[in-house]
mmCIF file of C-alpha atoms (C1' of nucleotides) in Angstrom:
data_model
loop_
_atom_site.group_PDB
_atom_site.id
_atom_site.type_symbol
_atom_site.label_atom_id
_atom_site.label_comp_id
_atom_site.label_asym_id
_atom_site.label_seq_id
_atom_site.Cartn_x
_atom_site.Cartn_y
_atom_site.Cartn_z
ATOM 1 C CA MET M 1 2.453 -12.584 -7.732
ATOM 2 C CA PRO M 2 -0.105 -10.616 -6.111
ATOM 3 C CA GLU M 3 -2.403 -13.190 -4.326
ATOM 4 C CA LEU M 4 -4.727 -12.864 -1.564
ATOM 5 C CA PRO M 5 -2.213 -11.661 1.131
ATOM 6 C CA GLU M 6 -0.685 -9.236 -1.266
ATOM 7 C CA VAL M 7 -4.109 -7.701 -2.489
ATOM 8 C CA GLU M 8 -5.205 -7.485 1.176
ATOM 9 C CA THR M 9 -2.055 -5.498 1.998
ATOM 10 C CA VAL M 10 -2.716 -3.123 -0.908
ATOM 11 C CA VAL M 11 -6.285 -2.573 0.100
ATOM 12 C CA ARG M 12 -5.254 -1.829 3.731
ATOM 13 C CA GLY M 13 -2.685 0.576 2.439
ATOM 14 C CA LEU M 14 -5.011 2.427 0.191
ATOM 15 C CA ARG M 15 -7.831 3.083 2.558
ATOM 16 C CA GLY M 16 -6.223 5.894 4.449
ATOM 17 C CA PRO M 17 -5.243 7.964 1.471
ATOM 18 C CA LEU M 18 -8.279 7.133 -0.689
ATOM 19 C CA VAL M 19 -11.473 6.881 1.410
ATOM 20 C CA GLY M 20 -13.226 10.273 1.445
ATOM 21 C CA ARG M 21 -11.456 11.567 -1.758
ATOM 22 C CA THR M 22 -13.260 12.596 -4.916
ATOM 23 C CA ILE M 23 -12.103 11.705 -8.332
ATOM 24 C CA THR M 24 -11.686 14.748 -10.376
ATOM 25 C CA GLY M 25 -10.081 13.330 -13.515
ATOM 26 C CA VAL M 26 -8.606 10.132 -15.100
ATOM 27 C CA SER M 27 -6.198 9.491 -17.906
ATOM 28 C CA TYR M 28 -4.964 6.357 -19.375
ATOM 29 C CA ASP M 29 -2.706 5.271 -22.269
ATOM 30 C CA TYR M 30 -3.630 1.537 -22.565
ATOM 31 C CA PRO M 31 -7.236 1.077 -23.438
ATOM 32 C CA GLY M 32 -6.873 -2.582 -23.450
ATOM 33 C CA GLY M 33 -6.649 -2.544 -19.678
ATOM 34 C CA LEU M 34 -10.203 -0.975 -19.373
ATOM 35 C CA VAL M 35 -12.715 -3.906 -19.606
ATOM 36 C CA THR M 36 -15.778 -1.753 -19.097
ATOM 37 C CA PRO M 37 -17.420 0.671 -19.712
ATOM 38 C CA ASP M 38 -16.259 1.747 -23.211
ATOM 39 C CA GLY M 39 -13.536 4.387 -23.287
ATOM 40 C CA PRO M 40 -15.682 7.448 -24.220
ATOM 41 C CA ILE M 41 -17.986 6.802 -21.356
ATOM 42 C CA PHE M 42 -15.400 5.979 -18.566
ATOM 43 C CA ALA M 43 -13.970 9.416 -17.682
ATOM 44 C CA ALA M 44 -17.311 11.279 -17.735
ATOM 45 C CA ARG M 45 -18.859 8.549 -15.544
ATOM 46 C CA ILE M 46 -16.148 8.401 -12.878
ATOM 47 C CA VAL M 47 -15.402 11.963 -12.440
ATOM 48 C CA GLY M 48 -17.132 13.510 -9.546
ATOM 49 C CA GLN M 49 -17.539 10.260 -7.593
ATOM 50 C CA THR M 50 -16.320 9.934 -4.079
ATOM 51 C CA VAL M 51 -14.553 6.860 -2.462
ATOM 52 C CA GLN M 52 -16.774 5.338 0.204
ATOM 53 C CA SER M 53 -14.748 2.297 1.089
ATOM 54 C CA ILE M 54 -12.162 -0.173 -0.221
ATOM 55 C CA GLU M 55 -12.524 -3.943 0.133
ATOM 56 C CA ARG M 56 -10.847 -7.070 -1.337
ATOM 57 C CA ARG M 57 -12.702 -9.873 -3.041
ATOM 58 C CA ALA M 58 -10.378 -12.736 -4.082
ATOM 59 C CA LYS M 59 -7.573 -11.033 -5.724
ATOM 60 C CA TYR M 60 -9.762 -8.041 -6.833
ATOM 61 C CA ILE M 61 -9.443 -4.600 -5.419
ATOM 62 C CA VAL M 62 -13.114 -3.256 -4.912
ATOM 63 C CA ILE M 63 -13.297 0.458 -4.591
ATOM 64 C CA ARG M 64 -16.787 1.612 -3.744
ATOM 65 C CA LEU M 65 -17.698 5.052 -5.215
ATOM 66 C CA ASP M 66 -21.106 6.549 -5.327
ATOM 67 C CA PRO M 67 -22.951 5.238 -7.192
ATOM 68 C CA ASP M 68 -20.648 3.062 -9.172
ATOM 69 C CA THR M 69 -17.753 0.556 -8.038
ATOM 70 C CA LEU M 70 -14.207 0.716 -9.359
ATOM 71 C CA ILE M 71 -12.577 -2.645 -9.567
ATOM 72 C CA ILE M 72 -8.940 -3.336 -10.168
ATOM 73 C CA HIS M 73 -7.126 -6.620 -10.654
ATOM 74 C CA LEU M 74 -3.332 -6.341 -10.517
ATOM 75 C CA LYS M 75 -2.633 -9.647 -12.257
ATOM 76 C CA MET M 76 1.128 -10.186 -11.957
ATOM 77 C CA THR M 77 3.016 -6.819 -12.212
ATOM 78 C CA GLY M 78 0.352 -4.246 -11.109
ATOM 79 C CA ARG M 79 1.136 -1.823 -8.449
ATOM 80 C CA LEU M 80 -1.265 0.816 -6.897
ATOM 81 C CA TYR M 81 -0.022 3.965 -4.899
ATOM 82 C CA VAL M 82 -1.211 7.307 -3.903
ATOM 83 C CA VAL M 83 1.322 10.198 -4.121
ATOM 84 C CA PRO M 84 1.214 14.009 -4.610
ATOM 85 C CA ASN M 85 0.861 15.262 -8.233
ATOM 86 C CA ASP M 86 4.385 16.309 -8.590
ATOM 87 C CA HIS M 87 5.781 13.112 -7.008
ATOM 88 C CA VAL M 88 8.159 11.206 -9.266
ATOM 89 C CA ASP M 89 8.304 7.298 -8.662
ATOM 90 C CA TYR M 90 10.434 4.528 -10.029
ATOM 91 C CA ALA M 91 7.125 2.663 -11.051
ATOM 92 C CA ASP M 92 5.880 5.576 -12.927
ATOM 93 C CA ARG M 93 7.392 4.404 -16.087
ATOM 94 C CA TRP M 94 4.763 1.670 -16.155
ATOM 95 C CA VAL M 95 1.744 3.744 -15.115
ATOM 96 C CA HIS M 96 -1.169 3.206 -17.510
ATOM 97 C CA PHE M 97 -4.065 4.698 -15.417
ATOM 98 C CA ASN M 98 -3.813 7.836 -13.400
ATOM 99 C CA PHE M 99 -6.778 9.032 -11.267
ATOM 100 C CA GLN M 100 -6.507 12.634 -10.131
ATOM 101 C CA LEU M 101 -7.913 13.180 -6.567
ATOM 102 C CA ASP M 102 -9.285 16.292 -5.092
ATOM 103 C CA ASN M 103 -6.386 16.910 -2.731
ATOM 104 C CA GLY M 104 -3.495 17.357 -5.074
ATOM 105 C CA HIS M 105 -2.726 13.628 -4.983
ATOM 106 C CA GLN M 106 -3.092 10.947 -7.599
ATOM 107 C CA LEU M 107 -3.953 7.241 -7.494
ATOM 108 C CA ARG M 108 -1.505 5.659 -9.974
ATOM 109 C CA PHE M 109 -1.822 2.036 -11.440
ATOM 110 C CA SER M 110 1.418 0.889 -12.815
ATOM 111 C CA ASP M 111 1.696 -2.428 -14.620
ATOM 112 C CA SER M 112 4.748 -3.273 -16.773
ATOM 113 C CA ARG M 113 3.125 -6.178 -18.410
ATOM 114 C CA LYS M 114 -0.225 -4.663 -19.146
ATOM 115 C CA PHE M 115 -2.058 -7.716 -17.714
ATOM 116 C CA GLY M 116 -3.846 -5.765 -15.147
ATOM 117 C CA ARG M 117 -7.517 -4.860 -15.609
ATOM 118 C CA VAL M 118 -9.960 -2.082 -14.724
ATOM 119 C CA TYR M 119 -13.734 -2.261 -14.462
ATOM 120 C CA LEU M 120 -16.165 0.507 -13.421
ATOM 121 C CA VAL M 121 -19.535 -1.086 -12.835
ATOM 122 C CA GLY M 122 -22.817 -0.318 -11.219
ATOM 123 C CA ASP M 123 -23.121 -3.822 -9.756
ATOM 124 C CA GLN M 124 -19.929 -5.458 -8.291
ATOM 125 C CA SER M 125 -21.340 -8.880 -8.844
ATOM 126 C CA GLU M 126 -20.802 -8.442 -12.658
ATOM 127 C CA VAL M 127 -17.199 -8.942 -11.963
ATOM 128 C CA THR M 128 -16.925 -10.979 -8.801
ATOM 129 C CA GLY M 129 -20.283 -12.767 -8.676
ATOM 130 C CA ARG M 130 -19.211 -16.283 -9.530
ATOM 131 C CA LEU M 131 -16.122 -16.482 -7.457
ATOM 132 C CA GLY M 132 -15.630 -19.200 -4.805
ATOM 133 C CA PRO M 133 -15.639 -18.613 -1.032
ATOM 134 C CA GLU M 134 -13.293 -16.453 0.789
ATOM 135 C CA PRO M 135 -10.858 -18.738 2.593
ATOM 136 C CA LEU M 136 -10.403 -16.430 5.796
ATOM 137 C CA ASP M 137 -14.169 -15.632 6.252
ATOM 138 C CA ASP M 138 -15.699 -16.808 9.367
ATOM 139 C CA ASP M 139 -18.268 -18.918 7.568
ATOM 140 C CA PHE M 140 -15.650 -20.767 5.727
ATOM 141 C CA THR M 141 -15.442 -23.602 8.141
ATOM 142 C CA LEU M 142 -13.925 -27.038 7.939
ATOM 143 C CA ASP M 143 -17.411 -28.368 7.297
ATOM 144 C CA ALA M 144 -17.928 -25.836 4.419
ATOM 145 C CA PHE M 145 -14.501 -26.824 2.887
ATOM 146 C CA ARG M 146 -15.233 -30.528 3.253
ATOM 147 C CA ALA M 147 -18.648 -30.202 1.440
ATOM 148 C CA ARG M 148 -17.017 -28.085 -1.209
ATOM 149 C CA ILE M 149 -14.119 -30.448 -1.856
ATOM 150 C CA GLN M 150 -16.140 -33.812 -1.668
ATOM 151 C CA GLY M 151 -17.199 -34.642 -5.192
ATOM 152 C CA ARG M 152 -14.247 -33.003 -6.912
ATOM 153 C CA SER M 153 -12.055 -35.422 -8.677
ATOM 154 C CA GLY M 154 -9.304 -33.164 -10.093
ATOM 155 C CA THR M 155 -5.746 -32.935 -8.923
ATOM 156 C CA LEU M 156 -5.165 -30.714 -5.834
ATOM 157 C CA LYS M 157 -2.961 -27.911 -7.194
ATOM 158 C CA PRO M 158 -5.219 -26.886 -10.171
ATOM 159 C CA LEU M 159 -8.182 -27.251 -8.018
ATOM 160 C CA LEU M 160 -6.816 -24.851 -5.406
ATOM 161 C CA LEU M 161 -5.675 -22.390 -8.114
ATOM 162 C CA ASN M 162 -9.329 -22.299 -9.410
ATOM 163 C CA GLN M 163 -10.839 -19.168 -8.394
ATOM 164 C CA PHE M 164 -14.429 -20.528 -8.715
ATOM 165 C CA PHE M 165 -13.594 -23.399 -6.277
ATOM 166 C CA LEU M 166 -11.763 -21.163 -3.704
ATOM 167 C CA ALA M 167 -10.898 -17.465 -4.195
ATOM 168 C CA GLY M 168 -7.711 -15.874 -3.652
ATOM 169 C CA MET M 169 -4.985 -18.557 -3.797
ATOM 170 C CA GLY M 170 -2.274 -18.194 -6.367
ATOM 171 C CA ASN M 171 0.987 -20.192 -7.251
ATOM 172 C CA ILE M 172 3.001 -19.182 -4.214
ATOM 173 C CA TYR M 173 0.447 -19.917 -1.476
ATOM 174 C CA VAL M 174 -0.746 -23.025 -3.021
ATOM 175 C CA ASP M 175 2.630 -24.675 -3.138
ATOM 176 C CA GLU M 176 3.077 -23.562 0.560
ATOM 177 C CA ALA M 177 -0.243 -24.881 1.551
ATOM 178 C CA LEU M 178 0.246 -28.182 -0.072
ATOM 179 C CA PHE M 179 3.641 -28.496 1.639
ATOM 180 C CA ALA M 180 2.326 -27.594 4.986
ATOM 181 C CA SER M 181 -0.411 -30.222 4.790
ATOM 182 C CA ARG M 182 2.007 -32.853 3.348
ATOM 183 C CA LEU M 183 -0.113 -33.343 0.444
ATOM 184 C CA HIS M 184 1.320 -33.878 -3.113
ATOM 185 C CA PRO M 185 0.043 -31.369 -5.880
ATOM 186 C CA LEU M 186 -0.958 -34.072 -8.222
ATOM 187 C CA ARG M 187 -2.942 -35.900 -5.449
ATOM 188 C CA ARG M 188 -6.571 -36.314 -6.617
ATOM 189 C CA ALA M 189 -9.138 -34.507 -4.495
ATOM 190 C CA ASP M 190 -11.347 -37.743 -4.263
ATOM 191 C CA THR M 191 -8.525 -39.701 -2.482
ATOM 192 C CA LEU M 192 -8.277 -37.357 0.529
ATOM 193 C CA ARG M 193 -9.373 -38.724 3.931
ATOM 194 C CA GLU M 194 -10.849 -36.800 6.548
ATOM 195 C CA ALA M 195 -7.513 -36.048 8.311
ATOM 196 C CA ASP M 196 -6.172 -34.892 4.914
ATOM 197 C CA ILE M 197 -8.854 -32.496 4.280
ATOM 198 C CA ALA M 198 -8.504 -31.093 7.834
ATOM 199 C CA ARG M 199 -4.844 -30.537 7.410
ATOM 200 C CA LEU M 200 -5.288 -28.952 4.130
ATOM 201 C CA TYR M 201 -7.971 -26.677 5.401
ATOM 202 C CA GLU M 202 -5.799 -25.582 8.299
ATOM 203 C CA ALA M 203 -2.822 -25.105 6.118
ATOM 204 C CA ILE M 204 -4.680 -22.831 3.494
ATOM 205 C CA ARG M 205 -5.751 -20.525 6.311
ATOM 206 C CA ALA M 206 -2.400 -20.567 8.170
ATOM 207 C CA VAL M 207 -0.315 -19.777 5.096
ATOM 208 C CA LEU M 208 -2.718 -16.918 3.953
ATOM 209 C CA ARG M 209 -2.811 -15.472 7.577
ATOM 210 C CA GLU M 210 0.937 -15.605 7.817
ATOM 211 C CA GLY M 211 1.244 -13.925 4.369
ATOM 212 C CA ILE M 212 -0.995 -11.073 5.512
ATOM 213 C CA ARG M 213 0.907 -10.722 8.768
ATOM 214 C CA ARG M 214 4.066 -10.392 6.748
ATOM 215 C CA GLU M 215 2.378 -7.947 4.411
ATOM 216 C CA GLY M 216 2.693 -9.891 1.278
ATOM 217 C CA ALA M 217 5.631 -11.779 -0.435
ATOM 218 C CA SER M 218 7.875 -9.543 -2.762
ATOM 219 C CA VAL M 219 9.265 -12.296 -4.749
ATOM 220 C CA ASN M 220 9.838 -9.789 -7.581
ATOM 221 C CA TRP M 221 7.300 -7.319 -8.721
ATOM 222 C CA TYR M 222 4.920 -6.861 -5.779
ATOM 223 C CA ARG M 223 5.256 -3.854 -3.571
ATOM 224 C CA LYS M 224 3.071 -2.356 -1.021
ATOM 225 C CA PRO M 225 1.417 0.978 -1.761
ATOM 226 C CA ASP M 226 4.226 2.976 0.180
ATOM 227 C CA GLY M 227 6.758 1.310 -2.328
ATOM 228 C CA THR M 228 8.369 -0.941 0.225
ATOM 229 C CA LYS M 229 8.527 -4.764 -0.003
ATOM 230 C CA GLY M 230 6.557 -7.337 2.076
ATOM 231 C CA SER M 231 8.459 -9.885 3.961
ATOM 232 C CA ALA M 232 6.494 -13.021 3.303
ATOM 233 C CA GLN M 233 9.035 -14.324 0.850
ATOM 234 C CA ASP M 234 11.340 -14.712 3.892
ATOM 235 C CA GLY M 235 8.892 -17.233 5.372
ATOM 236 C CA LEU M 236 8.365 -19.395 2.351
ATOM 237 C CA GLN M 237 9.153 -23.073 2.982
ATOM 238 C CA VAL M 238 9.217 -24.466 -0.526
ATOM 239 C CA TYR M 239 8.396 -21.740 -3.055
ATOM 240 C CA GLY M 240 11.540 -20.413 -4.788
ATOM 241 C CA HIS M 241 13.645 -23.059 -2.889
ATOM 242 C CA ALA M 242 14.368 -25.546 -5.635
ATOM 243 C CA GLY M 243 17.473 -27.535 -4.505
ATOM 244 C CA ASP M 244 17.383 -26.247 -0.935
ATOM 245 C CA PRO M 245 16.989 -28.812 1.933
ATOM 246 C CA CYS M 246 13.424 -29.532 2.842
ATOM 247 C CA PRO M 247 12.787 -27.895 6.190
ATOM 248 C CA ASN M 248 11.171 -31.152 7.493
ATOM 249 C CA CYS M 249 13.403 -34.041 6.136
ATOM 250 C CA GLY M 250 16.344 -32.289 4.659
ATOM 251 C CA ARG M 251 16.288 -33.895 1.311
ATOM 252 C CA PRO M 252 16.283 -31.439 -1.826
ATOM 253 C CA ILE M 253 13.167 -29.368 -2.732
ATOM 254 C CA GLU M 254 12.177 -30.172 -6.313
ATOM 255 C CA LYS M 255 10.698 -27.925 -8.963
ATOM 256 C CA THR M 256 8.391 -29.518 -11.501
ATOM 257 C CA VAL M 257 5.418 -28.384 -13.604
ATOM 258 C CA VAL M 258 1.839 -29.288 -12.611
ATOM 259 C CA GLY M 259 -0.874 -27.803 -14.689
ATOM 260 C CA GLN M 260 1.522 -25.760 -16.693
ATOM 261 C CA ARG M 261 2.649 -23.935 -13.437
ATOM 262 C CA GLY M 262 6.015 -24.038 -11.921
ATOM 263 C CA THR M 263 5.550 -26.216 -8.803
ATOM 264 C CA HIS M 264 7.803 -26.648 -5.697
ATOM 265 C CA LEU M 265 7.520 -29.611 -3.393
ATOM 266 C CA CYS M 266 9.255 -32.141 -1.317
ATOM 267 C CA PRO M 267 8.536 -35.412 -2.933
ATOM 268 C CA ASP M 268 9.360 -37.349 0.143
ATOM 269 C CA CYS M 269 7.130 -35.388 2.676
ATOM 270 C CA GLN M 270 4.303 -34.674 0.403
ATOM 271 C CA GLN M 271 2.076 -37.735 -0.641
ATOM 272 C "C1'" DC O 1 -16.210 -31.889 -14.832
ATOM 273 C "C1'" DG O 2 -11.229 -31.970 -16.069
ATOM 274 C "C1'" DG O 3 -7.181 -31.331 -18.391
ATOM 275 C "C1'" DA O 4 -4.338 -29.360 -22.096
ATOM 276 C "C1'" DC O 5 -2.886 -25.259 -24.326
ATOM 277 C "C1'" DA O 6 -2.838 -20.652 -26.409
ATOM 278 C "C1'" DA O 7 -3.208 -15.947 -25.722
ATOM 279 C "C1'" DC O 8 -2.346 -11.614 -23.367
ATOM 280 C "C1'" DC O 9 2.473 -8.700 -22.278
ATOM 281 C "C1'" DT O 10 7.373 -7.335 -21.070
ATOM 282 C "C1'" DG O 11 11.342 -7.298 -17.773
ATOM 283 C "C1'" DG O 12 14.890 -10.000 -16.297
ATOM 284 C "C1'" DC O 13 18.024 -13.432 -16.655
ATOM 285 C "C1'" DG O 14 20.867 -17.394 -18.433
ATOM 286 C "C1'" DG O 15 23.615 -18.722 -22.175
ATOM 287 C "C1'" DC O 16 26.661 -17.821 -25.665
ATOM 288 C "C1'" DT P 1 29.272 -6.074 -23.959
ATOM 289 C "C1'" DG P 2 25.369 -7.405 -26.541
ATOM 290 C "C1'" DC P 3 21.984 -10.272 -28.551
ATOM 291 C "C1'" DC P 4 18.867 -14.322 -28.289
ATOM 292 C "C1'" DG P 5 15.550 -16.798 -26.525
ATOM 293 C "C1'" DC P 6 13.119 -18.374 -22.678
ATOM 294 C "C1'" DC P 7 10.752 -17.869 -18.277
ATOM 295 C "C1'" DA P 8 7.560 -15.795 -15.008
ATOM 296 C "C1'" DG P 9 2.319 -16.401 -13.764
ATOM 297 C "C1'" DG P 10 -3.482 -14.736 -13.197
ATOM 298 C "C1'" DT P 11 -7.290 -15.370 -16.023
ATOM 299 C "C1'" DT P 12 -10.036 -16.247 -20.085
ATOM 300 C "C1'" DG P 13 -11.350 -18.862 -23.873
ATOM 301 C "C1'" DT P 14 -11.061 -22.795 -26.765
ATOM 302 C "C1'" DC P 15 -10.866 -27.632 -27.698
ATOM 303 C "C1'" DC P 16 -11.126 -32.399 -26.582
#
DNA sequence: CGGACAACCTGGCGGC
DNA sequence: TGCCGCCAGGTTGTCC
């Protein structure tokens, strides 16, 4: 669920309460969620480090400490929020990491399905170094996208979900971008014409920007750091709309499986 | 390079 | 009301 717009919203919501804070302790009850370093080193190494800045790279939340970097991936059910030590929250039942801050607050990482991952590294590129370009960066131009997609032969949906091809898209926004560009999820990348590539490029950027503007899609688990829902789900055209009339032609939206993922499309509008 | 599939997990939901 | 079984999906790793 948390894709680029959701993670971007989380990052923006965490900056205020976290930047400038020093971590004074950490506890966790699911060692499997800690990728690196080894458990015995983790607490000793992070305690005493101060948050310098918070950024997003793909779907990773990158918290720059000094000298290390704390990186968190929410996967599907992860939630991050900062609350006073004595605050009781509904999502606390799934908290597996709890970072104590120097101002009587805590950064809590709740994750019911335990898919989320935590990294503490000296060099961010250990985790995010091989990811594809950021679709909303200024230097991700139409020319850059064209150069990247030319020479690829795979089907569009799995290609757009591939984080090494393009960073940040997930199941929701890929379905939306393909609908907006009138391209079928099974369309092969090497059959796209110039106009198709241009429409797809614009659609990717548009759906992601709209997702951020609406502060993410709370289809089920995703919440903003303040616990409230985003509203991007209200603007979705096809995702979660199986059987509903296509906003373009009125015929029913279909749900199928592409690349082992639930896929929503209008078979009449998307070719 | 690509595609299929299993694995990691557990809440929520449909069906009975 | 309660139980069973399946579905959801981000990422990695394996295999062909």
